[in-house]
Amino acid sequence: MSLLDYFRGTRKPSASVAKERLQIILAREHSGREEPDYLPALKKEILEVVSKYVSVDLGAIQVNLERDENCEVLELNIALPEHRERDSQKRELVAHD
Amino acid sequence: MAKVIVVTSGKGGVGKTTTSASFATGLAMKGNKTVVIDFDVGLRNLDLIMGCERRVVYDFVNVLNNESTLKQALIKDKHCDNLFVLPASQTRDKDALTEEGVERILNELKKDFDYIVCDSPAGIEKGALMALYFADEALIVTNPEVSSVRDSDRILGILAAKSKRALNGDEPIKEHLVITRYSPKRVELGEMLSIDDVKDLLGIPLIGVIPESESVLSASNSGVPVIHDIDSNSGQAYADVVDRFMGVNLPLRFLNVEKKGLLSRIFGN
């Protein structure tokens, strides 16, 4: 850095911004890497089955896999469209073990 | 036993082919019988960097399809007796590479060569996967820049999950980081990720740092791998990479800004 730059005052160095951004995104991508390969296919097949009975769109299913030290929880969330009948009640599909 | 080394990066334009050419040349100059294979089917370029583009008759895909023998396709390097180039096909598509075919050629090469250097194409498609699939060791070429670092990290994930060693549960591929286009001056100004930053982010051992240098372009202009330019910083840095790969312990070089005079220190450039 030259003396002139010193007196002009300097911006926050962009390299440290780069490092912070990379640390965050790499950590996020690493956690995604743990995801088993079958999840997308599972999601697609469930969607096919559900759409035989109810018209749902592709974004309506969320599949999450959470991992604790000694258990894994596969969470399925299906948002059904609002019922077309006059009272337009919301229906929910409840899954029991 | 022959070693298969993939030179890979994910991102394009970071110096894979430059590194493959100089690294293979350096191994051959140390007396190892070495072959360097261009896996970039459809976008052949290693031949240009090695300066043998006018001597290509048969290519990798010809050998895969039994249209020529391996011996007919291998091009002997002009400068090193121990070095051969197997060029990529310029016309076929990347699906021409099959796992069985590539394995057959690598096994045949292993009988004659000490080192097989695989120059990977950019991306994570078939060609790149085939280049890394059979690897024993990997050179991860990375620029100190966000997209290159992220893509290198992605490639490390693929090496650890989709390579033959990973799928067979064998000892993992030995990974080496090569940082290219490094500019000590820009690092000092806080404009570029430092060596330690890149090492921390990727978490693999560093085998060398190649400084940004005009000699890399002039080497590719003339088709002579930059490691032959023994007066240049980058040529010497590649020679160090080869020595370290062969187990010699060398300190890193060319990491500091060249000293400037008092006047330029005060007024800048």
GROMACS .gro file of C-alpha atoms in nm:
model
  366
    1MET     CA    1   0.000   0.000   0.000
    2SER     CA    2   0.147   0.336  -0.090
    3LEU     CA    3   0.154   0.632   0.143
    4LEU     CA    4  -0.098   0.817  -0.075
    5ASP     CA    5  -0.346   0.531  -0.041
    6TYR     CA    6  -0.291   0.549   0.331
    7PHE     CA    7  -0.398   0.913   0.349
    8ARG     CA    8  -0.688   0.863   0.110
    9GLY     CA    9  -0.833   0.611   0.353
   10THR     CA   10  -0.905   0.256   0.250
   11ARG     CA   11  -1.214   0.045   0.197
   12LYS     CA   12  -1.270  -0.284   0.371
   13PRO     CA   13  -1.045  -0.531   0.193
   14SER     CA   14  -1.252  -0.737  -0.048
   15ALA     CA   15  -1.050  -1.053   0.019
   16SER     CA   16  -1.188  -1.079   0.370
   17VAL     CA   17  -1.542  -1.036   0.236
   18ALA     CA   18  -1.469  -1.318  -0.009
   19LYS     CA   19  -1.346  -1.544   0.266
   20GLU     CA   20  -1.649  -1.485   0.486
   21ARG     CA   21  -1.889  -1.549   0.200
   22LEU     CA   22  -1.709  -1.869   0.104
   23GLN     CA   23  -1.706  -1.998   0.461
   24ILE     CA   24  -2.081  -1.960   0.480
   25ILE     CA   25  -2.167  -2.109   0.143
   26LEU     CA   26  -1.925  -2.401   0.172
   27ALA     CA   27  -2.065  -2.491   0.515
   28ARG     CA   28  -2.414  -2.489   0.369
   29GLU     CA   29  -2.316  -2.698   0.070
   30HIS     CA   30  -2.139  -2.950   0.290
   31SER     CA   31  -2.453  -3.007   0.493
   32GLY     CA   32  -2.647  -3.068   0.169
   33ARG     CA   33  -2.387  -3.323   0.067
   34GLU     CA   34  -2.498  -3.549   0.352
   35GLU     CA   35  -2.841  -3.581   0.195
   36PRO     CA   36  -2.904  -3.934   0.063
   37ASP     CA   37  -2.934  -3.976  -0.315
   38TYR     CA   38  -3.283  -4.123  -0.299
   39LEU     CA   39  -3.453  -3.810  -0.163
   40PRO     CA   40  -3.538  -3.648  -0.498
   41ALA     CA   41  -3.675  -3.976  -0.637
   42LEU     CA   42  -3.873  -4.039  -0.317
   43LYS     CA   43  -4.023  -3.694  -0.342
   44LYS     CA   44  -4.118  -3.745  -0.706
   45GLU     CA   45  -4.287  -4.080  -0.643
   46ILE     CA   46  -4.482  -3.953  -0.344
   47LEU     CA   47  -4.599  -3.662  -0.552
   48GLU     CA   48  -4.717  -3.902  -0.823
   49VAL     CA   49  -4.917  -4.106  -0.576
   50VAL     CA   50  -5.074  -3.805  -0.408
   51SER     CA   51  -5.163  -3.644  -0.739
   52LYS     CA   52  -5.365  -3.954  -0.834
   53TYR     CA   53  -5.615  -3.850  -0.569
   54VAL     CA   54  -5.570  -3.479  -0.516
   55SER     CA   55  -5.439  -3.219  -0.757
   56VAL     CA   56  -5.125  -3.084  -0.601
   57ASP     CA   57  -4.838  -2.909  -0.768
   58LEU     CA   58  -4.470  -2.983  -0.763
   59GLY     CA   59  -4.384  -2.727  -0.498
   60ALA     CA   60  -4.641  -2.867  -0.259
   61ILE     CA   61  -4.420  -3.134  -0.111
   62GLN     CA   62  -4.136  -3.067   0.125
   63VAL     CA   63  -3.905  -3.345   0.228
   64ASN     CA   64  -3.661  -3.279   0.509
   65LEU     CA   65  -3.416  -3.509   0.666
   66GLU     CA   66  -3.293  -3.413   1.008
   67ARG     CA   67  -3.017  -3.589   1.184
   68ASP     CA   68  -2.941  -3.598   1.553
   69GLU     CA   69  -2.667  -3.798   1.708
   70ASN     CA   70  -2.864  -4.119   1.727
   71CYS     CA   71  -3.178  -4.075   1.523
   72GLU     CA   72  -3.287  -3.957   1.182
   73VAL     CA   73  -3.620  -3.794   1.119
   74LEU     CA   74  -3.767  -3.791   0.772
   75GLU     CA   75  -4.028  -3.518   0.764
   76LEU     CA   76  -4.285  -3.503   0.486
   77ASN     CA   77  -4.499  -3.198   0.439
   78ILE     CA   78  -4.776  -3.197   0.180
   79ALA     CA   79  -4.983  -2.884   0.137
   80LEU     CA   80  -5.321  -2.975  -0.010
   81PRO     CA   81  -5.507  -2.721  -0.219
   82GLU     CA   82  -5.809  -2.557  -0.062
   83HIS     CA   83  -6.123  -2.763  -0.093
   84ARG     CA   84  -6.347  -2.647  -0.374
   85GLU     CA   85  -6.674  -2.701  -0.187
   86ARG     CA   86  -6.874  -2.402  -0.078
   87ASP     CA   87  -6.756  -2.399   0.280
   88SER     CA   88  -6.398  -2.418   0.142
   89GLN     CA   89  -6.268  -2.594   0.445
   90LYS     CA   90  -5.905  -2.670   0.462
   91ARG     CA   91  -5.835  -3.036   0.473
   92GLU     CA   92  -5.528  -3.194   0.603
   93LEU     CA   93  -5.382  -3.527   0.533
   94VAL     CA   94  -5.271  -3.676   0.856
   95ALA     CA   95  -5.040  -3.969   0.852
   96HIS     CA   96  -5.042  -4.213   1.138
   97ASP     CA   97  -4.782  -4.475   1.204
   98MET     CA   98   0.302  -4.983  -0.982
   99ALA     CA   99   0.187  -4.702  -1.209
  100LYS     CA  100   0.010  -4.409  -1.051
  101VAL     CA  101  -0.291  -4.234  -1.202
  102ILE     CA  102  -0.307  -3.861  -1.121
  103VAL     CA  103  -0.603  -3.646  -1.218
  104VAL     CA  104  -0.560  -3.271  -1.266
  105THR     CA  105  -0.899  -3.122  -1.194
  106SER     CA  106  -1.072  -2.806  -1.071
  107GLY     CA  107  -1.440  -2.793  -1.155
  108LYS     CA  108  -1.412  -2.441  -1.292
  109GLY     CA  109  -1.273  -2.377  -1.637
  110GLY     CA  110  -0.983  -2.150  -1.723
  111VAL     CA  111  -0.796  -2.188  -1.394
  112GLY     CA  112  -0.493  -2.366  -1.540
  113LYS     CA  113  -0.568  -2.739  -1.551
  114THR     CA  114  -0.412  -2.796  -1.892
  115THR     CA  115  -0.116  -2.568  -1.817
  116THR     CA  116  -0.064  -2.760  -1.494
  117SER     CA  117  -0.107  -3.102  -1.658
  118ALA     CA  118   0.147  -3.015  -1.928
  119SER     CA  119   0.410  -2.882  -1.689
  120PHE     CA  120   0.353  -3.145  -1.423
  121ALA     CA  121   0.377  -3.434  -1.669
  122THR     CA  122   0.685  -3.277  -1.828
  123GLY     CA  123   0.845  -3.234  -1.487
  124LEU     CA  124   0.780  -3.598  -1.393
  125ALA     CA  125   0.933  -3.711  -1.722
  126MET     CA  126   1.237  -3.485  -1.676
  127LYS     CA  127   1.297  -3.664  -1.345
  128GLY     CA  128   1.331  -3.989  -1.540
  129ASN     CA  129   0.978  -4.123  -1.494
  130LYS     CA  130   0.803  -4.270  -1.792
  131THR     CA  131   0.496  -4.049  -1.812
  132VAL     CA  132   0.187  -4.018  -2.029
  133VAL     CA  133  -0.054  -3.726  -2.018
  134ILE     CA  134  -0.410  -3.784  -2.141
  135ASP     CA  135  -0.651  -3.514  -2.257
  136PHE     CA  136  -1.001  -3.606  -2.133
  137ASP     CA  137  -1.165  -3.299  -2.283
  138VAL     CA  138  -1.339  -3.476  -2.570
  139GLY     CA  139  -1.466  -3.225  -2.824
  140LEU     CA  140  -1.249  -2.941  -2.692
  141ARG     CA  141  -0.897  -3.073  -2.735
  142ASN     CA  142  -0.627  -2.833  -2.615
  143LEU     CA  143  -0.352  -3.023  -2.440
  144ASP     CA  144  -0.192  -3.090  -2.781
  145LEU     CA  145  -0.156  -2.713  -2.836
  146ILE     CA  146  -0.006  -2.651  -2.492
  147MET     CA  147   0.236  -2.941  -2.545
  148GLY     CA  148   0.317  -2.817  -2.897
  149CYS     CA  149   0.226  -3.142  -3.072
  150GLU     CA  150  -0.098  -3.037  -3.243
  151ARG     CA  151   0.033  -3.104  -3.593
  152ARG     CA  152   0.133  -3.457  -3.510
  153VAL     CA  153  -0.209  -3.578  -3.395
  154VAL     CA  154  -0.325  -3.866  -3.616
  155TYR     CA  155  -0.527  -4.090  -3.388
  156ASP     CA  156  -0.685  -3.995  -3.057
  157PHE     CA  157  -0.818  -4.130  -2.728
  158VAL     CA  158  -1.161  -4.214  -2.874
  159ASN     CA  159  -1.006  -4.395  -3.171
  160VAL     CA  160  -0.824  -4.619  -2.925
  161LEU     CA  161  -1.143  -4.669  -2.720
  162ASN     CA  162  -1.328  -4.778  -3.034
  163ASN     CA  163  -1.042  -5.002  -3.149
  164GLU     CA  164  -0.993  -4.788  -3.458
  165SER     CA  165  -0.625  -4.758  -3.375
  166THR     CA  166  -0.379  -4.912  -3.136
  167LEU     CA  167  -0.259  -4.726  -2.830
  168LYS     CA  168   0.090  -4.718  -2.977
  169GLN     CA  169  -0.036  -4.544  -3.292
  170ALA     CA  170  -0.220  -4.278  -3.091
  171LEU     CA  171   0.054  -4.192  -2.841
  172ILE     CA  172   0.261  -3.890  -2.945
  173LYS     CA  173   0.619  -3.874  -2.824
  174ASP     CA  174   0.715  -3.537  -2.679
  175LYS     CA  175   0.970  -3.326  -2.866
  176HIS     CA  176   1.171  -3.239  -2.557
  177CYS     CA  177   1.153  -3.542  -2.329
  178ASP     CA  178   1.217  -3.902  -2.426
  179ASN     CA  179   1.008  -4.032  -2.138
  180LEU     CA  180   0.696  -3.831  -2.215
  181PHE     CA  181   0.396  -3.918  -2.431
  182VAL     CA  182   0.071  -3.738  -2.506
  183LEU     CA  183  -0.265  -3.904  -2.573
  184PRO     CA  184  -0.481  -3.638  -2.736
  185ALA     CA  185  -0.858  -3.607  -2.699
  186SER     CA  186  -1.088  -3.646  -2.993
  187GLN     CA  187  -1.195  -3.316  -3.144
  188THR     CA  188  -1.504  -3.442  -3.322
  189ARG     CA  189  -1.683  -3.691  -3.098
  190ASP     CA  190  -1.904  -3.610  -2.804
  191LYS     CA  191  -1.811  -3.676  -2.445
  192ASP     CA  192  -2.036  -3.982  -2.420
  193ALA     CA  193  -1.770  -4.160  -2.623
  194LEU     CA  194  -1.587  -4.215  -2.294
  195THR     CA  195  -1.709  -4.529  -2.120
  196GLU     CA  196  -1.594  -4.665  -1.788
  197GLU     CA  197  -1.494  -5.000  -1.938
  198GLY     CA  198  -1.310  -4.838  -2.228
  199VAL     CA  199  -1.118  -4.593  -2.012
  200GLU     CA  200  -1.027  -4.868  -1.767
  201ARG     CA  201  -0.898  -5.090  -2.048
  202ILE     CA  202  -0.672  -4.811  -2.182
  203LEU     CA  203  -0.545  -4.715  -1.835
  204ASN     CA  204  -0.463  -5.078  -1.757
  205GLU     CA  205  -0.273  -5.107  -2.083
  206LEU     CA  206  -0.082  -4.785  -2.008
  207LYS     CA  207  -0.002  -4.901  -1.655
  208LYS     CA  208   0.212  -5.181  -1.799
  209ASP     CA  209   0.450  -4.932  -1.963
  210PHE     CA  210   0.432  -4.610  -1.765
  211ASP     CA  211   0.520  -4.491  -1.415
  212TYR     CA  212   0.276  -4.200  -1.414
  213ILE     CA  213  -0.050  -4.143  -1.598
  214VAL     CA  214  -0.162  -3.779  -1.577
  215CYS     CA  215  -0.529  -3.721  -1.663
  216ASP     CA  216  -0.610  -3.366  -1.775
  217SER     CA  217  -0.976  -3.324  -1.677
  218PRO     CA  218  -1.223  -3.105  -1.864
  219ALA     CA  219  -1.406  -2.834  -1.670
  220GLY     CA  220  -1.743  -2.911  -1.518
  221ILE     CA  221  -1.877  -3.223  -1.350
  222GLU     CA  222  -2.008  -3.405  -1.657
  223LYS     CA  223  -1.907  -3.742  -1.798
  224GLY     CA  224  -1.561  -3.636  -1.919
  225ALA     CA  225  -1.466  -3.489  -1.582
  226LEU     CA  226  -1.605  -3.790  -1.396
  227MET     CA  227  -1.414  -4.032  -1.618
  228ALA     CA  228  -1.092  -3.835  -1.569
  229LEU     CA  229  -1.113  -3.863  -1.191
  230TYR     CA  230  -1.281  -4.204  -1.158
  231PHE     CA  231  -0.967  -4.419  -1.166
  232ALA     CA  232  -0.734  -4.169  -0.995
  233ASP     CA  233  -0.493  -4.258  -0.716
  234GLU     CA  234  -0.397  -3.896  -0.652
  235ALA     CA  235  -0.543  -3.561  -0.753
  236LEU     CA  236  -0.405  -3.215  -0.818
  237ILE     CA  237  -0.679  -2.963  -0.741
  238VAL     CA  238  -0.604  -2.650  -0.939
  239THR     CA  239  -0.753  -2.341  -0.775
  240ASN     CA  240  -0.735  -1.967  -0.836
  241PRO     CA  241  -0.759  -1.745  -0.526
  242GLU     CA  242  -1.105  -1.634  -0.630
  243VAL     CA  243  -1.455  -1.716  -0.501
  244SER     CA  244  -1.599  -1.921  -0.788
  245SER     CA  245  -1.284  -2.127  -0.832
  246VAL     CA  246  -1.264  -2.208  -0.460
  247ARG     CA  247  -1.629  -2.309  -0.446
  248ASP     CA  248  -1.598  -2.533  -0.754
  249SER     CA  249  -1.282  -2.694  -0.617
  250ASP     CA  250  -1.471  -2.773  -0.299
  251ARG     CA  251  -1.744  -2.931  -0.508
  252ILE     CA  252  -1.489  -3.143  -0.695
  253LEU     CA  253  -1.339  -3.256  -0.364
  254GLY     CA  254  -1.687  -3.376  -0.267
  255ILE     CA  255  -1.710  -3.571  -0.593
  256LEU     CA  256  -1.365  -3.727  -0.545
  257ALA     CA  257  -1.475  -3.841  -0.201
  258ALA     CA  258  -1.809  -3.982  -0.320
  259LYS     CA  259  -1.797  -4.088  -0.684
  260SER     CA  260  -1.443  -4.206  -0.758
  261LYS     CA  261  -1.367  -4.574  -0.786
  262ARG     CA  262  -1.164  -4.564  -0.466
  263ALA     CA  263  -1.457  -4.407  -0.281
  264LEU     CA  264  -1.713  -4.650  -0.420
  265ASN     CA  265  -1.495  -4.952  -0.341
  266GLY     CA  266  -1.420  -4.825   0.007
  267ASP     CA  267  -1.045  -4.824  -0.069
  268GLU     CA  268  -0.796  -4.576   0.070
  269PRO     CA  269  -0.917  -4.233  -0.048
  270ILE     CA  270  -0.758  -4.040  -0.336
  271LYS     CA  271  -0.461  -3.840  -0.212
  272GLU     CA  272  -0.540  -3.475  -0.276
  273HIS     CA  273  -0.294  -3.193  -0.342
  274LEU     CA  274  -0.383  -2.826  -0.374
  275VAL     CA  275  -0.217  -2.622  -0.650
  276ILE     CA  276  -0.292  -2.251  -0.627
  277THR     CA  277  -0.240  -2.080  -0.961
  278ARG     CA  278  -0.245  -1.717  -1.079
  279TYR     CA  279  -0.139  -1.601  -0.735
  280SER     CA  280  -0.056  -1.234  -0.704
  281PRO     CA  281   0.135  -1.152  -0.382
  282LYS     CA  282   0.084  -0.782  -0.445
  283ARG     CA  283  -0.294  -0.807  -0.460
  284VAL     CA  284  -0.294  -1.030  -0.152
  285GLU     CA  285  -0.093  -0.767   0.035
  286LEU     CA  286  -0.348  -0.505  -0.070
  287GLY     CA  287  -0.629  -0.723   0.064
  288GLU     CA  288  -0.774  -0.766  -0.284
  289MET     CA  289  -0.709  -1.139  -0.320
  290LEU     CA  290  -0.762  -1.445  -0.101
  291SER     CA  291  -0.432  -1.546   0.057
  292ILE     CA  292  -0.275  -1.893   0.049
  293ASP     CA  293  -0.386  -1.950   0.407
  294ASP     CA  294  -0.742  -1.843   0.323
  295VAL     CA  295  -0.765  -2.094   0.036
  296LYS     CA  296  -0.600  -2.367   0.243
  297ASP     CA  297  -0.841  -2.308   0.533
  298LEU     CA  298  -1.143  -2.311   0.304
  299LEU     CA  299  -1.054  -2.628   0.115
  300GLY     CA  300  -0.877  -2.813   0.394
  301ILE     CA  301  -0.632  -3.012   0.181
  302PRO     CA  302  -0.250  -3.001   0.181
  303LEU     CA  303  -0.083  -2.749  -0.048
  304ILE     CA  304   0.171  -2.879  -0.299
  305GLY     CA  305   0.257  -2.552  -0.469
  306VAL     CA  306   0.173  -2.194  -0.556
  307ILE     CA  307   0.216  -2.073  -0.914
  308PRO     CA  308   0.248  -1.695  -0.931
  309GLU     CA  309   0.056  -1.497  -1.193
  310SER     CA  310   0.310  -1.457  -1.469
  311GLU     CA  311   0.344  -1.341  -1.827
  312SER     CA  312   0.557  -1.643  -1.902
  313VAL     CA  313   0.253  -1.876  -1.885
  314LEU     CA  314   0.094  -1.703  -2.184
  315SER     CA  315   0.414  -1.692  -2.384
  316ALA     CA  316   0.471  -2.061  -2.308
  317SER     CA  317   0.127  -2.152  -2.442
  318ASN     CA  318   0.181  -1.920  -2.741
  319SER     CA  319   0.485  -2.120  -2.837
  320GLY     CA  320   0.358  -2.464  -2.734
  321VAL     CA  321   0.634  -2.532  -2.483
  322PRO     CA  322   0.518  -2.618  -2.128
  323VAL     CA  323   0.616  -2.333  -1.894
  324ILE     CA  324   0.826  -2.566  -1.676
  325HIS     CA  325   1.087  -2.555  -1.957
  326ASP     CA  326   1.116  -2.177  -1.898
  327ILE     CA  327   1.358  -2.219  -1.611
  328ASP     CA  328   1.416  -1.844  -1.576
  329SER     CA  329   1.050  -1.774  -1.505
  330ASN     CA  330   0.892  -1.778  -1.161
  331SER     CA  331   0.605  -1.995  -1.274
  332GLY     CA  332   0.836  -2.245  -1.444
  333GLN     CA  333   1.038  -2.278  -1.124
  334ALA     CA  334   0.721  -2.301  -0.916
  335TYR     CA  335   0.602  -2.596  -1.129
  336ALA     CA  336   0.942  -2.763  -1.090
  337ASP     CA  337   0.896  -2.730  -0.713
  338VAL     CA  338   0.550  -2.891  -0.738
  339VAL     CA  339   0.705  -3.192  -0.913
  340ASP     CA  340   0.984  -3.218  -0.654
  341ARG     CA  341   0.735  -3.204  -0.369
  342PHE     CA  342   0.521  -3.465  -0.539
  343MET     CA  343   0.828  -3.690  -0.554
  344GLY     CA  344   0.874  -3.640  -0.181
  345VAL     CA  345   1.133  -3.360  -0.165
  346ASN     CA  346   1.066  -3.110   0.111
  347LEU     CA  347   1.093  -2.759  -0.033
  348PRO     CA  348   0.986  -2.422   0.108
  349LEU     CA  349   0.726  -2.223  -0.089
  350ARG     CA  350   0.867  -1.953  -0.317
  351PHE     CA  351   0.745  -1.637  -0.491
  352LEU     CA  352   0.499  -1.545  -0.217
  353ASN     CA  353   0.631  -1.201  -0.140
  354VAL     CA  354   0.598  -0.874  -0.321
  355GLU     CA  355   0.916  -0.781  -0.504
  356LYS     CA  356   1.083  -0.493  -0.327
  357LYS     CA  357   1.020  -0.150  -0.469
  358GLY     CA  358   1.229   0.166  -0.451
  359LEU     CA  359   1.162   0.445  -0.204
  360LEU     CA  360   0.988   0.675  -0.455
  361SER     CA  361   0.740   0.416  -0.576
  362ARG     CA  362   0.677   0.321  -0.215
  363ILE     CA  363   0.570   0.677  -0.138
  364PHE     CA  364   0.377   0.756  -0.453
  365GLY     CA  365   0.251   0.414  -0.557
  366ASN     CA  366   0.257   0.318  -0.922
   0.00000   0.00000   0.00000
